[in-house]
């Protein structure tokens, strides 16, 4: 039961970390190519990794095992750690996050200036 729980926790952690890191690398690279300046500086990337690694590992590693883990068949020795379903989840979430981040990065200023609920600073 504990072994299956550890395997599931590692699998969840890998899926979360790969999603976050794929998005961070693509945002940094694409932003640097398009705007000639990376949207995420090196220190910001370190903080994102530190916070994401710490909280994700604590949250995903402290889940207690349940009896339902024993109802499924054990995984074989040759089963890949990142399954096809996990890869689809990672890519799907990454596309969603990249869409949101690039929208905010490239048209966020226009969206906020057109919104009536955003308080505009006084000039002058």
PDB file of C-alpha atoms in Angstrom:
ATOM      1  CA  UNK A   1       0.000   0.000   0.000  1.00  0.00           C
ATOM      2  CA  UNK A   2       2.801   2.425   0.912  1.00  0.00           C
ATOM      3  CA  UNK A   3       4.783   1.562  -2.210  1.00  0.00           C
ATOM      4  CA  UNK A   4       1.824   2.293  -4.476  1.00  0.00           C
ATOM      5  CA  UNK A   5       1.189   5.525  -2.599  1.00  0.00           C
ATOM      6  CA  UNK A   6       4.822   6.620  -3.060  1.00  0.00           C
ATOM      7  CA  UNK A   7       4.648   5.780  -6.768  1.00  0.00           C
ATOM      8  CA  UNK A   8       1.436   7.814  -7.151  1.00  0.00           C
ATOM      9  CA  UNK A   9       2.940  10.743  -5.229  1.00  0.00           C
ATOM     10  CA  UNK A  10       6.057  10.765  -7.412  1.00  0.00           C
ATOM     11  CA  UNK A  11       3.879  10.591 -10.509  1.00  0.00           C
ATOM     12  CA  UNK A  12       1.743  13.551  -9.387  1.00  0.00           C
ATOM     13  CA  UNK A  13       4.816  15.573  -8.440  1.00  0.00           C
ATOM     14  CA  UNK A  14       6.462  14.918 -11.812  1.00  0.00           C
ATOM     15  CA  UNK A  15       3.336  15.916 -13.698  1.00  0.00           C
ATOM     16  CA  UNK A  16       3.043  19.164 -11.730  1.00  0.00           C
ATOM     17  CA  UNK A  17       6.732  20.052 -11.997  1.00  0.00           C
ATOM     18  CA  UNK A  18       7.038  19.274 -15.685  1.00  0.00           C
ATOM     19  CA  UNK A  19       3.992  21.430 -16.427  1.00  0.00           C
ATOM     20  CA  UNK A  20       5.338  24.384 -14.450  1.00  0.00           C
ATOM     21  CA  UNK A  21       8.858  24.099 -15.854  1.00  0.00           C
ATOM     22  CA  UNK A  22       7.748  23.624 -19.474  1.00  0.00           C
ATOM     23  CA  UNK A  23       5.645  26.777 -19.203  1.00  0.00           C
ATOM     24  CA  UNK A  24       8.431  28.759 -17.504  1.00  0.00           C
ATOM     25  CA  UNK A  25      11.017  27.790 -20.121  1.00  0.00           C
ATOM     26  CA  UNK A  26       8.709  28.547 -23.047  1.00  0.00           C
ATOM     27  CA  UNK A  27       7.674  31.904 -21.566  1.00  0.00           C
ATOM     28  CA  UNK A  28      11.275  32.909 -20.876  1.00  0.00           C
ATOM     29  CA  UNK A  29      12.535  31.820 -24.310  1.00  0.00           C
ATOM     30  CA  UNK A  30       9.635  33.185 -26.364  1.00  0.00           C
ATOM     31  CA  UNK A  31       9.469  36.407 -24.379  1.00  0.00           C
ATOM     32  CA  UNK A  32      13.193  36.947 -24.840  1.00  0.00           C
ATOM     33  CA  UNK A  33      12.950  36.310 -28.599  1.00  0.00           C
ATOM     34  CA  UNK A  34       9.948  38.568 -29.157  1.00  0.00           C
ATOM     35  CA  UNK A  35      10.469  41.413 -26.684  1.00  0.00           C
ATOM     36  CA  UNK A  36      14.299  41.205 -26.546  1.00  0.00           C
ATOM     37  CA  UNK A  37      13.927  41.008 -22.749  1.00  0.00           C
ATOM     38  CA  UNK A  38      12.867  37.980 -20.758  1.00  0.00           C
ATOM     39  CA  UNK A  39       9.590  38.424 -18.870  1.00  0.00           C
ATOM     40  CA  UNK A  40      11.049  36.312 -16.058  1.00  0.00           C
ATOM     41  CA  UNK A  41      14.424  37.340 -14.715  1.00  0.00           C
ATOM     42  CA  UNK A  42      16.836  34.752 -13.323  1.00  0.00           C
ATOM     43  CA  UNK A  43      16.013  35.520  -9.697  1.00  0.00           C
ATOM     44  CA  UNK A  44      12.290  35.311 -10.418  1.00  0.00           C
ATOM     45  CA  UNK A  45      12.788  31.902 -12.062  1.00  0.00           C
ATOM     46  CA  UNK A  46      14.710  30.719  -8.998  1.00  0.00           C
ATOM     47  CA  UNK A  47      11.926  31.895  -6.680  1.00  0.00           C
ATOM     48  CA  UNK A  48       9.252  30.233  -8.816  1.00  0.00           C
ATOM     49  CA  UNK A  49      11.182  26.961  -8.751  1.00  0.00           C
ATOM     50  CA  UNK A  50      11.903  27.193  -5.034  1.00  0.00           C
ATOM     51  CA  UNK A  51       8.305  27.902  -4.079  1.00  0.00           C
ATOM     52  CA  UNK A  52       6.814  25.427  -6.543  1.00  0.00           C
ATOM     53  CA  UNK A  53       9.215  22.637  -5.571  1.00  0.00           C
ATOM     54  CA  UNK A  54       8.755  23.140  -1.850  1.00  0.00           C
ATOM     55  CA  UNK A  55       4.982  23.453  -1.655  1.00  0.00           C
ATOM     56  CA  UNK A  56       4.288  20.858  -4.324  1.00  0.00           C
ATOM     57  CA  UNK A  57       6.532  18.283  -2.702  1.00  0.00           C
ATOM     58  CA  UNK A  58       4.958  18.893   0.695  1.00  0.00           C
ATOM     59  CA  UNK A  59       1.426  18.751  -0.635  1.00  0.00           C
ATOM     60  CA  UNK A  60       1.899  15.728  -2.837  1.00  0.00           C
ATOM     61  CA  UNK A  61       4.179  13.722  -0.537  1.00  0.00           C
ATOM     62  CA  UNK A  62       2.060  13.945   2.607  1.00  0.00           C
ATOM     63  CA  UNK A  63      -1.016  12.230   1.203  1.00  0.00           C
ATOM     64  CA  UNK A  64      -1.730   9.153   3.318  1.00  0.00           C
ATOM     65  CA  UNK A  65      -2.317   5.810   1.584  1.00  0.00           C
ATOM     66  CA  UNK A  66      -5.819   4.427   1.316  1.00  0.00           C
ATOM     67  CA  UNK A  67      -7.143   0.884   1.150  1.00  0.00           C
ATOM     68  CA  UNK A  68      -8.403   1.508  -2.411  1.00  0.00           C
ATOM     69  CA  UNK A  69      -4.779   1.415  -3.633  1.00  0.00           C
ATOM     70  CA  UNK A  70      -4.762  -2.322  -3.024  1.00  0.00           C
ATOM     71  CA  UNK A  71      -7.745  -2.865  -5.327  1.00  0.00           C
ATOM     72  CA  UNK A  72      -5.819  -2.033  -8.500  1.00  0.00           C
ATOM     73  CA  UNK A  73      -3.236  -4.246 -10.117  1.00  0.00           C
ATOM     74  CA  UNK A  74       0.429  -3.345  -9.502  1.00  0.00           C
ATOM     75  CA  UNK A  75       2.378  -1.642 -12.252  1.00  0.00           C
ATOM     76  CA  UNK A  76       4.972  -3.649 -14.146  1.00  0.00           C
ATOM     77  CA  UNK A  77       8.695  -2.990 -13.981  1.00  0.00           C
ATOM     78  CA  UNK A  78       8.791  -1.720 -17.547  1.00  0.00           C
ATOM     79  CA  UNK A  79       5.906   0.751 -17.201  1.00  0.00           C
ATOM     80  CA  UNK A  80       7.165   4.266 -18.008  1.00  0.00           C
ATOM     81  CA  UNK A  81       7.012   6.799 -15.191  1.00  0.00           C
ATOM     82  CA  UNK A  82       5.429   9.378 -17.478  1.00  0.00           C
ATOM     83  CA  UNK A  83       2.471   7.732 -19.150  1.00  0.00           C
ATOM     84  CA  UNK A  84       0.690   8.831 -22.305  1.00  0.00           C
ATOM     85  CA  UNK A  85      -2.174  10.250 -20.210  1.00  0.00           C
ATOM     86  CA  UNK A  86       0.257  12.228 -18.070  1.00  0.00           C
ATOM     87  CA  UNK A  87       1.935  13.630 -21.185  1.00  0.00           C
ATOM     88  CA  UNK A  88      -1.453  14.727 -22.540  1.00  0.00           C
ATOM     89  CA  UNK A  89      -2.269  16.374 -19.198  1.00  0.00           C
ATOM     90  CA  UNK A  90       1.101  18.142 -19.086  1.00  0.00           C
ATOM     91  CA  UNK A  91       0.771  19.468 -22.634  1.00  0.00           C
ATOM     92  CA  UNK A  92      -2.895  20.431 -22.184  1.00  0.00           C
ATOM     93  CA  UNK A  93      -2.262  22.376 -18.982  1.00  0.00           C
ATOM     94  CA  UNK A  94       0.854  23.960 -20.465  1.00  0.00           C
ATOM     95  CA  UNK A  95      -1.092  25.198 -23.512  1.00  0.00           C
ATOM     96  CA  UNK A  96      -3.782  26.636 -21.240  1.00  0.00           C
ATOM     97  CA  UNK A  97      -1.241  28.399 -19.011  1.00  0.00           C
ATOM     98  CA  UNK A  98       0.769  29.681 -21.975  1.00  0.00           C
ATOM     99  CA  UNK A  99      -2.378  31.085 -23.589  1.00  0.00           C
ATOM    100  CA  UNK A 100      -3.263  32.925 -20.402  1.00  0.00           C
ATOM    101  CA  UNK A 101       0.279  34.187 -19.750  1.00  0.00           C
ATOM    102  CA  UNK A 102       0.907  35.358 -23.315  1.00  0.00           C
ATOM    103  CA  UNK A 103      -2.482  37.083 -23.387  1.00  0.00           C
ATOM    104  CA  UNK A 104      -1.580  38.986 -20.233  1.00  0.00           C
ATOM    105  CA  UNK A 105       1.951  39.665 -21.451  1.00  0.00           C
ATOM    106  CA  UNK A 106       1.158  40.973 -24.916  1.00  0.00           C
ATOM    107  CA  UNK A 107      -2.368  42.422 -24.698  1.00  0.00           C
ATOM    108  CA  UNK A 108      -2.837  42.773 -20.945  1.00  0.00           C
ATOM    109  CA  UNK A 109      -2.200  46.496 -20.943  1.00  0.00           C
ATOM    110  CA  UNK A 110      -4.845  47.139 -23.616  1.00  0.00           C
ATOM    111  CA  UNK A 111      -7.325  44.894 -21.836  1.00  0.00           C
ATOM    112  CA  UNK A 112      -6.837  46.680 -18.530  1.00  0.00           C
ATOM    113  CA  UNK A 113      -7.097  50.165 -20.090  1.00  0.00           C
ATOM    114  CA  UNK A 114     -10.403  49.255 -21.776  1.00  0.00           C
ATOM    115  CA  UNK A 115     -11.964  47.827 -18.629  1.00  0.00           C
ATOM    116  CA  UNK A 116     -14.201  50.116 -16.645  1.00  0.00           C
ATOM    117  CA  UNK A 117     -13.606  48.261 -13.374  1.00  0.00           C
ATOM    118  CA  UNK A 118      -9.884  48.979 -13.304  1.00  0.00           C
ATOM    119  CA  UNK A 119      -8.947  52.101 -11.371  1.00  0.00           C
ATOM    120  CA  UNK A 120      -6.771  54.287 -13.572  1.00  0.00           C
ATOM    121  CA  UNK A 121      -4.013  56.281 -11.828  1.00  0.00           C
ATOM    122  CA  UNK A 122      -4.291  60.059 -11.864  1.00  0.00           C
ATOM    123  CA  UNK A 123      -1.859  61.748 -14.188  1.00  0.00           C
ATOM    124  CA  UNK A 124      -0.462  65.143 -13.755  1.00  0.00           C
TER     125      UNK A 124
END
